[in-house]
Structures are given as C-alpha cells and as structure tokens.
XYZ file of C-alpha atoms in Angstrom:
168
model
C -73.501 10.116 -90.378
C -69.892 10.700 -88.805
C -68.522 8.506 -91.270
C -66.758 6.052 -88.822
C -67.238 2.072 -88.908
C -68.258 0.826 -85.302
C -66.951 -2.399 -84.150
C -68.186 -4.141 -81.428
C -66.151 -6.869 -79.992
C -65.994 -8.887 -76.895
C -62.442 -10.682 -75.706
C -62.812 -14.705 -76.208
C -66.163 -13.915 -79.110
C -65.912 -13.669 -82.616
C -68.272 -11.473 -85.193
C -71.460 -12.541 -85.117
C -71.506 -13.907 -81.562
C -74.410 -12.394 -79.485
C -73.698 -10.627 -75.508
C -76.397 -10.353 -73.211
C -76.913 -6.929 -71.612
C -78.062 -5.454 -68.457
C -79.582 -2.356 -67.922
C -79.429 -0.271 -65.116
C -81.700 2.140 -63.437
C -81.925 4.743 -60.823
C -85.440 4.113 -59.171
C -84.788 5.490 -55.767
C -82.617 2.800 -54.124
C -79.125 3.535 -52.972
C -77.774 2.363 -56.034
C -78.916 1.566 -59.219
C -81.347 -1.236 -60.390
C -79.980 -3.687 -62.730
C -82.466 -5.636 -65.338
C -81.424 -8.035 -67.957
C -80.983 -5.995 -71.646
C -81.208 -7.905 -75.217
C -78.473 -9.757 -76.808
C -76.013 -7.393 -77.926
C -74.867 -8.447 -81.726
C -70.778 -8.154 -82.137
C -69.825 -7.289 -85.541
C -65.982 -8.348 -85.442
C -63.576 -10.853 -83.832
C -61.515 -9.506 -80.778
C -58.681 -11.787 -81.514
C -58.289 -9.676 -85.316
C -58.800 -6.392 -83.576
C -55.346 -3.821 -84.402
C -55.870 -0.827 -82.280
C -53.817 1.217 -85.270
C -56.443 0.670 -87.568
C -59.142 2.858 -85.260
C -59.860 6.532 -84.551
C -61.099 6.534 -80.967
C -62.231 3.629 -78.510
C -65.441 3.702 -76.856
C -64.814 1.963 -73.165
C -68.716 0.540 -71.652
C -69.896 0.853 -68.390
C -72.270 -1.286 -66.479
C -70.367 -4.540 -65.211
C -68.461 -5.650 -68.284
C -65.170 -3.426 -67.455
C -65.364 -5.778 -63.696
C -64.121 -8.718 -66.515
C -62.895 -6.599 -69.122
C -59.992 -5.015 -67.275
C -58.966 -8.469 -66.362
C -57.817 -9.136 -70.024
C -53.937 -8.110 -70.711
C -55.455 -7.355 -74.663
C -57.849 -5.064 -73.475
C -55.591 -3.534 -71.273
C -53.045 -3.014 -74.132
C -55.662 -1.198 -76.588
C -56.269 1.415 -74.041
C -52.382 1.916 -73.769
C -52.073 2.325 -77.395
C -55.185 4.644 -77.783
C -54.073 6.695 -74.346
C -50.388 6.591 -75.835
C -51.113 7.286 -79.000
C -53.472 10.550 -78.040
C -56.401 9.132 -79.397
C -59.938 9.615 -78.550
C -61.062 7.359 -75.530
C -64.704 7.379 -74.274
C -65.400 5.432 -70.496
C -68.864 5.715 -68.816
C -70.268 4.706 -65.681
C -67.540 1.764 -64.725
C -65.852 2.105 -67.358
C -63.123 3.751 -65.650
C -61.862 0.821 -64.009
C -60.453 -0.297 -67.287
C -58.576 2.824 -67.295
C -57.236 2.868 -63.872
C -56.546 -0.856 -64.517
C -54.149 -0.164 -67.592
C -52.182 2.406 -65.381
C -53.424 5.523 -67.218
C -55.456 7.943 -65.405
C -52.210 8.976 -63.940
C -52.641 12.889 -64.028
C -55.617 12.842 -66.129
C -59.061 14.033 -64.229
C -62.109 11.519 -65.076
C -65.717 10.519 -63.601
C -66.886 7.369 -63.308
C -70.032 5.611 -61.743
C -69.903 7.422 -57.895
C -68.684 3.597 -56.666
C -66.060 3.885 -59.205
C -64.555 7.120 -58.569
C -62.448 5.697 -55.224
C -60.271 4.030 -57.838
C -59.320 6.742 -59.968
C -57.091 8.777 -56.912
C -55.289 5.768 -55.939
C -54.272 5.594 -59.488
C -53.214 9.140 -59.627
C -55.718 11.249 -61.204
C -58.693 13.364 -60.069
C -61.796 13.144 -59.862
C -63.544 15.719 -62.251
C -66.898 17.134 -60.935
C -70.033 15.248 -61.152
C -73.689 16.799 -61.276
C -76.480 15.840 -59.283
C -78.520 13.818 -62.363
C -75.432 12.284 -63.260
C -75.563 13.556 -66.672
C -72.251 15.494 -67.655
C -69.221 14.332 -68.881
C -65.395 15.612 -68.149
C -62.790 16.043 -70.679
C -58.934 15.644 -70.048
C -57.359 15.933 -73.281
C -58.148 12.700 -75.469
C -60.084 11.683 -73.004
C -63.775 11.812 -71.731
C -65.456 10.405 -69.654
C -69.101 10.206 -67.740
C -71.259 8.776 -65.141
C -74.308 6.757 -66.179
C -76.227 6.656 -68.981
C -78.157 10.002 -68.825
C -75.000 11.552 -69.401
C -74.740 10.090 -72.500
C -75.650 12.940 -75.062
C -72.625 14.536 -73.301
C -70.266 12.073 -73.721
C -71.152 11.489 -76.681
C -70.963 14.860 -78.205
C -67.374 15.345 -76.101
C -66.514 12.282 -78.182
C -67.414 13.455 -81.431
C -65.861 16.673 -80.777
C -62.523 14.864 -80.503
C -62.774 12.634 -83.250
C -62.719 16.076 -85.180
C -66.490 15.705 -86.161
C -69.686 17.501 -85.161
C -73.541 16.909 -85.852
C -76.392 19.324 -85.796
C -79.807 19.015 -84.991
C-alpha cells in the first residue's frame, strides 16, 4: 500500500455511477483493436472534486481524453496540478488532455503514436518511444507513456514522484 485514496470520477457522473470501458489491443493491424471492457465503478462525484485536496492526477488513455479534453473543469485540474508541480500521469491518448489545457509547452511527453502530432504544435517534444510501446518519459512532474504495456513504467515513474516506492 502507497497510502493514497484513488478517486475515480467522470465529468457529468456522480459516485457510484458505472462507465463502460474499452480495451484495446495490438493484434497485428495498423492500429490497435478496440473491444468493449466492464463497467468501470466511480467512487466520487466530479462536480465535488477540489484539485487542492490531491497528490498527483492520473490522466487515461484510450478514447475518453477525445471527450474529456472538451470539458473546461477537466481542463482546469490539469492547470492546477501542472501549475502547482504536482504529479501528472497521461497514457496512450491521454496527452491530448494535456496539449488541450495549453501545457506541454516545453515539456517532452509520449503519447499513443497517433497522438504524438499534437504535442509539437503545442510546443513540446516528443520524448522517445520503444518499439513494444512499453516505456514511459519523465519531464519533471510529469510522465507520461504509450499504451498499456508500458504501464509498469508509468506507473513506477508515478510513484517515484509522489515520493513513494514499492518493492517486490
């Protein structure tokens, strides 16, 4: 245990609402698969959410950031945790929440490969990627990764600057 209380929130959904997920594959095709997931249980209410009252902000991937950089809330949390030099997490396309809220400016991060065009044009770099897609780059507060076999190393970047570590 790290010791940290997880919420999970979606804009527009209280606490105890469920999501539905997708999951996505790489079987050979020129881009990944995508297969319907479970129902993904939130345990708070978006609309209650102050980003002061968090450590570090864990940004998805697969298609939720498409809708979730549309929200001006969502948008604002990832100011405050960019601003405020606290940890932020994005994998696969979750960068385009970042490069939506205006700060990758200077900052290198990966993303999904069909995500990656946007984080230039927005002003940072693009951080070096590995053939299976399974390392993550870290700018400062931030880390970031491109699909989901590269989640032990996000995941341990993001520990790492929580100020925590785990053993095995």
């Amino acid at each position: 245990m790290l010791g940290y209380t997880v919420h999970v929130v979606c804009p527009d959904m209280e606490s105890g609402a469920k999501v539905a997920t997708s999951v996505h594959d790489f079987e050979g095709h020129q881009t990944y698969t995508e297969k319907r997931g479970h129902n993904f249980a939130l345990n708070a209410t978006f609309a209650t959410i102050n980003p002061e009252e968090y450590a570090g902000l864990y940004i998805p991937g697969g298609r939720s950031p498409e809708y979730l950089r549309l929200n001006p809330k969502v948008l604002d949390i990832v100011r405050h945790f960019m601003t405020a030099r606290k940890p932020v997490a994005a994998i696969c396309h979750g960068p385009l929440v970042l490069a939506a809220a205006g700060v990758l400016k200077g900052r290198t991060a990966i993303g999904y490969p069909a995500c990656n065009p946007d984080i230039p044009v927005c002003g940072g770099t693009v951080g070096t990627m590995v053939p299976g897609l399974d390392n993550a780059v870290v700018d400062g507060n931030l880390v970031t990764s491109p699909a989901w076999p590269a989640h032990p190393a996000m995941l341990r970047e993001f520990v790492k600057l929580l100020g925590g570590s785990f053993h095995i």
